[in-house]
Coordinates of C-alpha atoms in Angstrom, one line a residue:
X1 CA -19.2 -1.3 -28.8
X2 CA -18.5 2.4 -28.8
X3 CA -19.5 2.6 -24.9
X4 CA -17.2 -0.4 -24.0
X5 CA -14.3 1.6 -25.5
X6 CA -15.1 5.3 -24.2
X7 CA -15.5 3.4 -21.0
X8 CA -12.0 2.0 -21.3
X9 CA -10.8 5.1 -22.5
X10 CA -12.1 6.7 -19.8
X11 CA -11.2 4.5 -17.4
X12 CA -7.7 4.2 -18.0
X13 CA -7.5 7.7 -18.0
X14 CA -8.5 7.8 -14.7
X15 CA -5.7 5.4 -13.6
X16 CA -2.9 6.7 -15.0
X17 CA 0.4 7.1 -12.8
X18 CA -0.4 6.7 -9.4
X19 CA 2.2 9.4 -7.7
X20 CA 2.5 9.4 -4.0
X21 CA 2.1 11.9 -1.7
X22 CA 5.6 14.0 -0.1
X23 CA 4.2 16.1 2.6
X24 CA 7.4 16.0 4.7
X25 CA 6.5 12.5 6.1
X26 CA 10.5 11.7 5.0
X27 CA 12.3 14.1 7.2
X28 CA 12.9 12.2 10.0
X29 CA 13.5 8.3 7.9
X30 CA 16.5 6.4 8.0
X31 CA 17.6 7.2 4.1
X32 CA 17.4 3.6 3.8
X33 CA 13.8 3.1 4.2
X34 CA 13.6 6.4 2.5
X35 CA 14.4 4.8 -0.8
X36 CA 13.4 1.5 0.0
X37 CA 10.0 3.1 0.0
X38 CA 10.1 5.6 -3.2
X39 CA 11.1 2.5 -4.7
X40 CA 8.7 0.3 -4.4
X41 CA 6.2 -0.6 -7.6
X42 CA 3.0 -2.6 -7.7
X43 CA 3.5 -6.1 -8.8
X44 CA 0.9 -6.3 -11.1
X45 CA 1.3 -2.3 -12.3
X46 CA 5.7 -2.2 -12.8
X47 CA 5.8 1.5 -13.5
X48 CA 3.4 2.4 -10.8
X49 CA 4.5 3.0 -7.2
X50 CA 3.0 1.4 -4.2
X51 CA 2.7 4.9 -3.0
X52 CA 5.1 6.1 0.0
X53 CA 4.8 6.6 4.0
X54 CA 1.8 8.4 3.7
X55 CA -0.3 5.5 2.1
X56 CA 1.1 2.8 3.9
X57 CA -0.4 0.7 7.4
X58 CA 1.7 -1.4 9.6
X59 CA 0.1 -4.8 8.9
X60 CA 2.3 -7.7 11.0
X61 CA -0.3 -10.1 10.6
X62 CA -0.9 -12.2 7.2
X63 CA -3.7 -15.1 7.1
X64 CA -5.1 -17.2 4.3
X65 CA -9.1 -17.4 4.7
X66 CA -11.4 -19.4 2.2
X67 CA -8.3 -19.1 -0.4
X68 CA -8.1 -15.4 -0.1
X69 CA -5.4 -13.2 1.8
X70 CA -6.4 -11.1 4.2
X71 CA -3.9 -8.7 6.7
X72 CA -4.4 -7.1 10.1
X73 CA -3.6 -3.7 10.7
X74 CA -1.1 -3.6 13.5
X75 CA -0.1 0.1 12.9
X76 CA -0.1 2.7 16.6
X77 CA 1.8 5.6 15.2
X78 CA -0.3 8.7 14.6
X79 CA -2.1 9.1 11.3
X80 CA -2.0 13.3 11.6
X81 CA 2.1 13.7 11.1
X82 CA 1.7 11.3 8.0
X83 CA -2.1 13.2 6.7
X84 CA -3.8 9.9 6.1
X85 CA -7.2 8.4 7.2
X86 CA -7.3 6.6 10.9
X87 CA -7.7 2.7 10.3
X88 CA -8.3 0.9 13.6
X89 CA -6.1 -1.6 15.0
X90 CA -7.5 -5.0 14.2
X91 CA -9.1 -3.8 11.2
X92 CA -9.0 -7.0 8.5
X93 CA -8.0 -5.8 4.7
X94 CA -8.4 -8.5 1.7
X95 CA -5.3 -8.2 -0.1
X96 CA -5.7 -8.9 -3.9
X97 CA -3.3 -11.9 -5.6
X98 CA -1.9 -9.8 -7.4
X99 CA -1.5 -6.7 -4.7
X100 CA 1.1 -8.9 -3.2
X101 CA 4.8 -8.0 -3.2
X102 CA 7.2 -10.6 -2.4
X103 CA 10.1 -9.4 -4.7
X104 CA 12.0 -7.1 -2.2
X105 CA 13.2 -7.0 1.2
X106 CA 11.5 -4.9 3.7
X107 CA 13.8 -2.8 5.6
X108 CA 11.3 -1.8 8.1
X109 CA 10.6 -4.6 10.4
X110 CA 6.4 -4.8 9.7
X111 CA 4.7 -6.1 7.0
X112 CA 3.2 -3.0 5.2
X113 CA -0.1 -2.4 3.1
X114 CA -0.2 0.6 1.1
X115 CA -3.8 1.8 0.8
X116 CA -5.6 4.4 -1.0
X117 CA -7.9 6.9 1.2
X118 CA -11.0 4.7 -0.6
X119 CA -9.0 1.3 1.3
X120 CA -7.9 0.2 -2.2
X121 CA -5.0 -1.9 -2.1
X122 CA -1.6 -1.2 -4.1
X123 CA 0.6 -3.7 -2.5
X124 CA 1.3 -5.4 0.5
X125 CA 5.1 -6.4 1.6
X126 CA 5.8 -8.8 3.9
X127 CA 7.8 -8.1 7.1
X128 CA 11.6 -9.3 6.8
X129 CA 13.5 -10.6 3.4
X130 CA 16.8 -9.9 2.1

């Protein structure tokens, strides 16, 4: 029993606030989809963020296979200006039930997965909304 709760203790303090990472990728964003992003917070984690720019994939295409959700990523731009890992184009990422945001509009035009350098998933938004 006591290693079920170090483990949890431990655990949770390795999750803690997940912060995301400013390093410049704002400067040149409509301050719309500036706050729209550092908005954002994980649907199933409300006072964590999704992350920002820096975490986050262009992923236009959403399909349902043997009851699970996947997303293709769709994103060209350059990974270097935003410091984050390359992911090929066509590259298929399972999106959790409960990694999927369908609360807010999306002010960007692509549905969006925000990822963490190990691929896991802190949201996906859809494209579109109001």
């Amino acid at each position: 029993m006591k290693r079920i709760i170090l483990s949890l203790g431990i655990f949770g303090c390795l999750m803690g606030v997940v912060n995301g990472r400013d390093l410049g990728q704002w400067d040149a964003v409509n301050p719309e989809v500036r706050e729209w992003y550092q908005a954002l917070m994980q649907p199933d984690v409300p006072n964590a963020s999704c992350c920002g720019e820096a975490d986050a994939y262009w992923a236009d295409e959403i399909h349902v296979k043997d009851g699970k959700t996947y997303v293709t990523i769709t994103d060209d731009r350059p990974d270097e200006p935003r410091s984050r890992p390359h992911i090929e184009i066509g590259t298929e990422i399972e999106i959790p039930t409960n990694k999927l945001k369908w609360d807010k509009s999306n002010p960007t035009g692509h549905g969006i997965v925000f990822l963490s350098r190990n691929r896991y998933v802190f949201c996906y938004v859809q494209p579109g909304g109001v």
